[in-house]
Short mmCIF file of C-alpha atoms in Angstrom, two decimals:
data_model
loop_
_atom_site.label_atom_id
_atom_site.label_comp_id
_atom_site.label_asym_id
_atom_site.label_seq_id
_atom_site.Cartn_x
_atom_site.Cartn_y
_atom_site.Cartn_z
CA MET A 1 29.46 14.23 77.93
CA GLY A 2 25.79 14.28 77.07
CA LYS A 3 22.79 16.55 77.00
CA GLY A 4 22.14 18.16 80.33
CA THR A 5 21.38 21.33 82.18
CA GLY A 6 23.49 23.85 83.94
CA GLY A 7 22.67 26.95 85.89
CA ILE A 8 23.29 30.28 84.16
CA GLY A 9 22.09 33.61 85.43
CA ASN A 10 18.89 33.33 87.41
CA GLY A 11 18.38 29.61 87.12
CA GLY A 12 18.57 29.65 83.31
CA ILE A 13 19.11 26.43 81.42
CA LYS A 14 22.05 25.91 79.10
CA ARG A 15 21.92 23.19 76.44
CA ILE A 16 25.10 21.19 76.18
CA GLY A 17 26.19 20.63 72.59
CA SER A 18 29.08 19.43 70.46
CA MET A 19 30.86 22.80 70.60
CA ASP A 20 31.17 22.43 74.39
CA ALA A 21 33.47 19.40 74.03
CA GLN A 22 37.01 20.16 75.13
CA ASN A 23 38.71 17.15 73.56
CA LEU A 24 38.10 14.45 70.98
CA GLY A 25 37.18 11.85 73.59
CA ASP A 26 34.41 14.03 74.97
CA LEU A 27 33.20 14.94 71.49
CA SER A 28 33.14 11.32 70.33
CA ARG A 29 31.28 10.23 73.45
CA TYR A 30 28.75 13.07 73.13
CA MET A 31 27.95 12.31 69.49
CA ARG A 32 27.67 8.58 70.19
CA GLU A 33 25.54 8.88 73.33
CA THR A 34 23.32 11.67 71.98
CA TYR A 35 22.82 10.55 68.39
CA GLY A 36 24.32 7.11 68.01
CA LEU A 37 26.85 8.54 65.54
CA ARG A 38 30.24 6.88 65.69
CA MET A 39 33.67 8.45 65.26
CA ASP A 40 36.49 6.35 63.84
CA ARG A 41 39.95 6.56 65.40
CA SER A 42 41.18 8.13 62.18
CA VAL A 43 39.32 11.32 63.12
CA SER A 44 42.29 12.08 65.39
CA ARG A 45 44.28 12.88 62.24
CA VAL A 46 42.06 15.93 61.64
CA ASP A 47 42.50 19.16 63.59
CA PHE A 48 40.26 18.95 66.67
CA GLU A 49 38.76 22.42 66.37
CA VAL A 50 37.82 21.68 62.78
CA THR A 51 36.33 18.32 63.78
CA ARG A 52 34.31 19.99 66.51
CA GLU A 53 32.93 22.56 64.07
CA MET A 54 32.08 19.86 61.56
CA SER A 55 30.35 17.89 64.32
CA SER A 56 28.26 20.94 65.17
CA GLY A 57 27.16 21.04 61.54
CA ILE A 58 26.13 17.39 61.66
CA GLU A 59 24.23 18.08 64.85
CA ALA A 60 22.41 21.03 63.28
CA MET A 61 21.43 18.99 60.25
CA LEU A 62 20.15 16.12 62.37
CA ALA A 63 17.91 18.66 64.10
CA GLU A 64 16.69 19.92 60.72
CA PHE A 65 16.18 16.43 59.30
CA PRO A 66 15.25 14.00 62.08
CA GLY A 67 14.43 11.42 59.41
CA ILE A 68 18.14 10.85 58.84
CA THR A 69 19.11 7.74 60.82
CA ALA A 70 22.04 9.11 62.81
CA SER A 71 23.12 5.67 63.98
CA ASP A 72 23.94 4.85 60.36
CA LEU A 73 26.51 7.66 60.26
CA ARG A 74 30.25 7.32 60.90
CA LEU A 75 32.69 10.22 60.97
CA THR A 76 36.20 9.30 59.85
CA GLY A 77 39.47 10.94 58.84
CA ARG A 78 39.99 8.61 55.92
CA MET A 79 39.34 10.83 52.92
CA PRO A 80 41.86 9.72 50.26
CA GLY A 81 44.28 11.98 48.43
CA GLY A 82 43.26 14.98 46.39
CA SER A 83 42.09 18.43 47.35
CA ALA A 84 38.50 17.75 48.45
CA TYR A 85 37.68 18.77 52.01
CA ALA A 86 35.48 15.75 52.67
CA GLY A 87 33.37 13.04 51.10
CA THR A 88 30.66 10.56 51.98
CA THR A 89 29.30 7.14 51.08
CA VAL A 90 25.85 5.66 50.61
CA ASP A 91 26.40 3.52 53.71
CA GLY A 92 26.78 6.57 55.96
CA GLU A 93 30.51 7.15 56.21
CA ILE A 94 31.46 10.83 56.27
CA LEU A 95 35.14 11.15 55.44
CA MET A 96 37.19 14.20 56.39
CA HIS A 97 40.51 14.94 54.67
CA PRO A 98 43.28 15.34 57.30
CA GLY A 99 45.63 16.83 54.73
CA VAL A 100 43.16 19.62 53.91
CA LEU A 101 41.36 20.21 57.22
CA THR A 102 44.58 21.14 58.98
CA SER A 103 43.42 24.16 61.00
CA PRO A 104 40.42 26.49 61.24
CA GLU A 105 42.49 29.26 59.67
CA ALA A 106 43.62 27.15 56.72
CA VAL A 107 40.10 25.89 56.08
CA LYS A 108 38.69 29.41 56.27
CA ARG A 109 41.21 30.71 53.72
CA ALA A 110 40.56 27.85 51.32
CA TYR A 111 36.80 28.06 51.63
CA GLU A 112 36.78 31.81 51.12
CA ARG A 113 38.70 31.27 47.87
CA ASP A 114 35.99 28.85 46.80
CA ILE A 115 33.30 31.43 47.55
CA ARG A 116 35.10 34.14 45.57
CA SER A 117 35.40 31.84 42.57
CA GLY A 118 31.74 30.84 42.72
CA TYR A 119 32.62 27.21 43.32
CA HIS A 120 30.43 27.02 46.43
CA PRO A 121 27.31 29.11 47.22
CA GLU A 122 27.90 32.66 48.35
CA GLY A 123 26.85 33.31 51.92
CA THR A 124 28.12 29.93 53.15
CA LYS A 125 30.93 29.27 55.64
CA PRO A 126 33.48 26.54 56.38
CA VAL A 127 30.93 24.57 58.42
CA ASN A 128 29.05 24.19 55.14
CA ILE A 129 31.69 21.64 54.15
CA ILE A 130 29.88 19.18 56.39
CA ILE A 131 26.43 20.64 55.63
CA HIS A 132 27.16 19.72 52.01
CA GLU A 133 28.09 16.16 52.99
CA MET A 134 24.92 15.90 55.07
CA GLY A 135 23.06 17.01 51.95
CA HIS A 136 24.50 13.90 50.32
CA GLN A 137 23.31 11.90 53.32
CA ILE A 138 19.76 13.07 52.65
CA GLU A 139 20.08 11.33 49.29
CA ALA A 140 21.75 8.31 50.93
CA GLU A 141 19.02 7.99 53.56
CA LEU A 142 16.35 7.89 50.87
CA ILE A 143 18.32 5.23 48.98
CA ARG A 144 18.71 3.15 52.16
CA ARG A 145 14.97 3.37 52.76
CA ARG A 146 14.10 2.35 49.22
CA ILE A 147 16.63 -0.46 49.12
CA PRO A 148 16.93 -1.94 52.63
CA GLY A 149 18.83 -5.08 53.51
CA LYS A 150 22.36 -6.12 54.38
CA ASP A 151 22.72 -8.84 51.77
CA PRO A 152 25.22 -8.37 48.92
CA GLN A 153 22.49 -7.84 46.33
CA SER A 154 20.90 -4.98 48.28
CA ARG A 155 24.27 -3.36 48.88
CA ALA A 156 25.05 -3.58 45.18
CA ARG A 157 21.71 -2.03 44.27
CA ARG A 158 22.30 0.84 46.73
CA SER A 159 25.74 1.42 45.27
CA ASP A 160 24.29 1.52 41.76
CA ALA A 161 21.59 4.01 42.79
CA TRP A 162 24.24 6.15 44.49
CA ARG A 163 26.64 6.03 41.56
CA ASN A 164 23.90 6.82 39.05
CA GLY A 165 22.33 9.58 41.16
CA THR A 166 18.89 8.05 40.76
CA VAL A 167 17.29 9.62 43.83
CA ALA A 168 19.13 12.91 43.45
CA SER A 169 17.89 13.21 39.86
CA GLU A 170 14.33 12.66 41.03
CA ILE A 171 14.69 15.35 43.70
CA VAL A 172 16.18 17.85 41.25
CA SER A 173 13.48 17.11 38.66
CA ARG A 174 10.70 17.66 41.20
CA ALA A 175 12.32 20.88 42.37
CA LEU A 176 12.75 22.15 38.81
CA ASP A 177 9.07 21.46 38.13
CA ARG A 178 8.34 23.96 40.89
CA ALA A 179 11.11 26.49 40.29
CA ALA A 180 11.31 26.44 36.50
CA PRO A 181 8.14 25.10 34.84
CA GLY A 182 8.83 24.30 31.21
CA TRP A 183 12.37 23.11 31.80
CA HIS A 184 11.64 19.80 30.06
CA GLN A 185 11.00 21.70 26.82
CA ASN A 186 13.82 24.15 27.45
CA PRO A 187 16.76 22.45 29.24
CA GLN A 188 18.57 25.78 29.44
CA LEU A 189 16.09 26.79 32.14
CA ALA A 190 17.34 23.91 34.27
CA ALA A 191 20.98 24.72 33.59
CA ASP A 192 20.40 28.35 34.54
CA GLN A 193 18.69 27.45 37.83
CA ILE A 194 21.41 24.98 38.79
CA GLY A 195 24.23 27.31 37.80
CA ARG A 196 22.84 30.06 39.99
CA ILE A 197 23.50 27.92 43.06
CA SER A 198 27.21 27.36 42.40
CA ARG A 199 29.66 26.00 39.86
CA TYR A 200 29.97 22.77 41.82
CA ALA A 201 26.19 22.31 41.75
CA ALA A 202 26.44 21.88 37.98
CA SER A 203 28.64 18.77 38.32
CA ASP A 204 25.74 16.30 38.58
CA ALA A 205 22.37 15.84 40.32
CA SER A 206 23.93 14.66 43.59
CA GLU A 207 26.08 17.78 43.83
CA THR A 208 23.09 19.92 42.89
CA VAL A 209 21.20 18.53 45.90
CA ALA A 210 24.13 18.89 48.29
CA GLU A 211 24.96 22.44 47.20
CA ALA A 212 21.29 23.46 47.33
CA ILE A 213 21.01 22.15 50.88
CA SER A 214 24.14 24.08 51.82
CA ASP A 215 22.81 27.24 50.15
CA TYR A 216 19.47 27.12 51.94
CA TYR A 217 20.97 26.15 55.30
CA SER A 218 23.00 29.37 55.38
CA ASN A 219 20.92 31.79 53.32
CA ARG A 220 17.30 30.76 54.01
CA ARG A 221 14.95 33.20 52.25
CA ASN A 222 17.91 34.62 50.32
CA ALA A 223 18.81 31.20 48.93
CA LYS A 224 18.45 30.55 45.21
CA PRO A 225 14.96 29.49 44.03
CA LEU A 226 15.99 25.94 43.17
CA SER A 227 17.74 25.56 46.54
CA LYS A 228 14.51 26.50 48.30
CA GLU A 229 12.55 23.87 46.42
CA ILE A 230 15.15 21.15 46.99
CA TRP A 231 15.18 21.98 50.71
CA ARG A 232 11.36 21.82 50.81
CA ILE A 233 11.36 18.41 49.16
CA ALA A 234 14.01 17.15 51.59
CA LYS A 235 11.90 18.40 54.49
CA GLU A 236 8.84 16.67 53.06
CA GLU A 237 10.78 13.43 52.97
CA LEU A 238 12.90 13.59 56.13
CA GLY A 239 11.97 16.69 58.11
#
């Protein structure tokens, strides 16, 4: 499957997308041929309808941020144990958790609990699981650009930057300068802005970026002030 046209109504044109895939083979082929994104065989361990929805989120984010190198991305079902829905790496692997992403209904129930508890931004939906991970890939893309190379030293430097949240911290600092001037003198201003996004956003700078991207993706002008500024900076860099 790939992009194409089909007649609807009076000669209208329908865009073929990831949500049109009827099976994992079609979905994998579509994402590879359209974006260069690869799907690992382990994806078959995740519910197909959930995988298709997550793929639609990746597709939407690639449209928002064409500066992300889609051919660097790999979608897998290899998220290790624990309760996290998904995870990602600096080298572009997006890992889904087959033991958590078991069905659309189960994911919806779990995600709605997260919303009620304030763990993730209000106004977001289950597809924001992958929007969040793509928020991490904004950070990863910037790291890969700053530290290119396939040699062991470059890989180690990228891993260090990822682990230390170097780029994410820079993004959050720039966004806070815009959203909360004076935060350097009064750190509580920063904490307040971050905490307004979600509880998870307060974990570290990388999670602040990912949760802000998720917030703005779903809520747009109703997103929190810091989310708006983080999104703007991401668009300046990769949009």
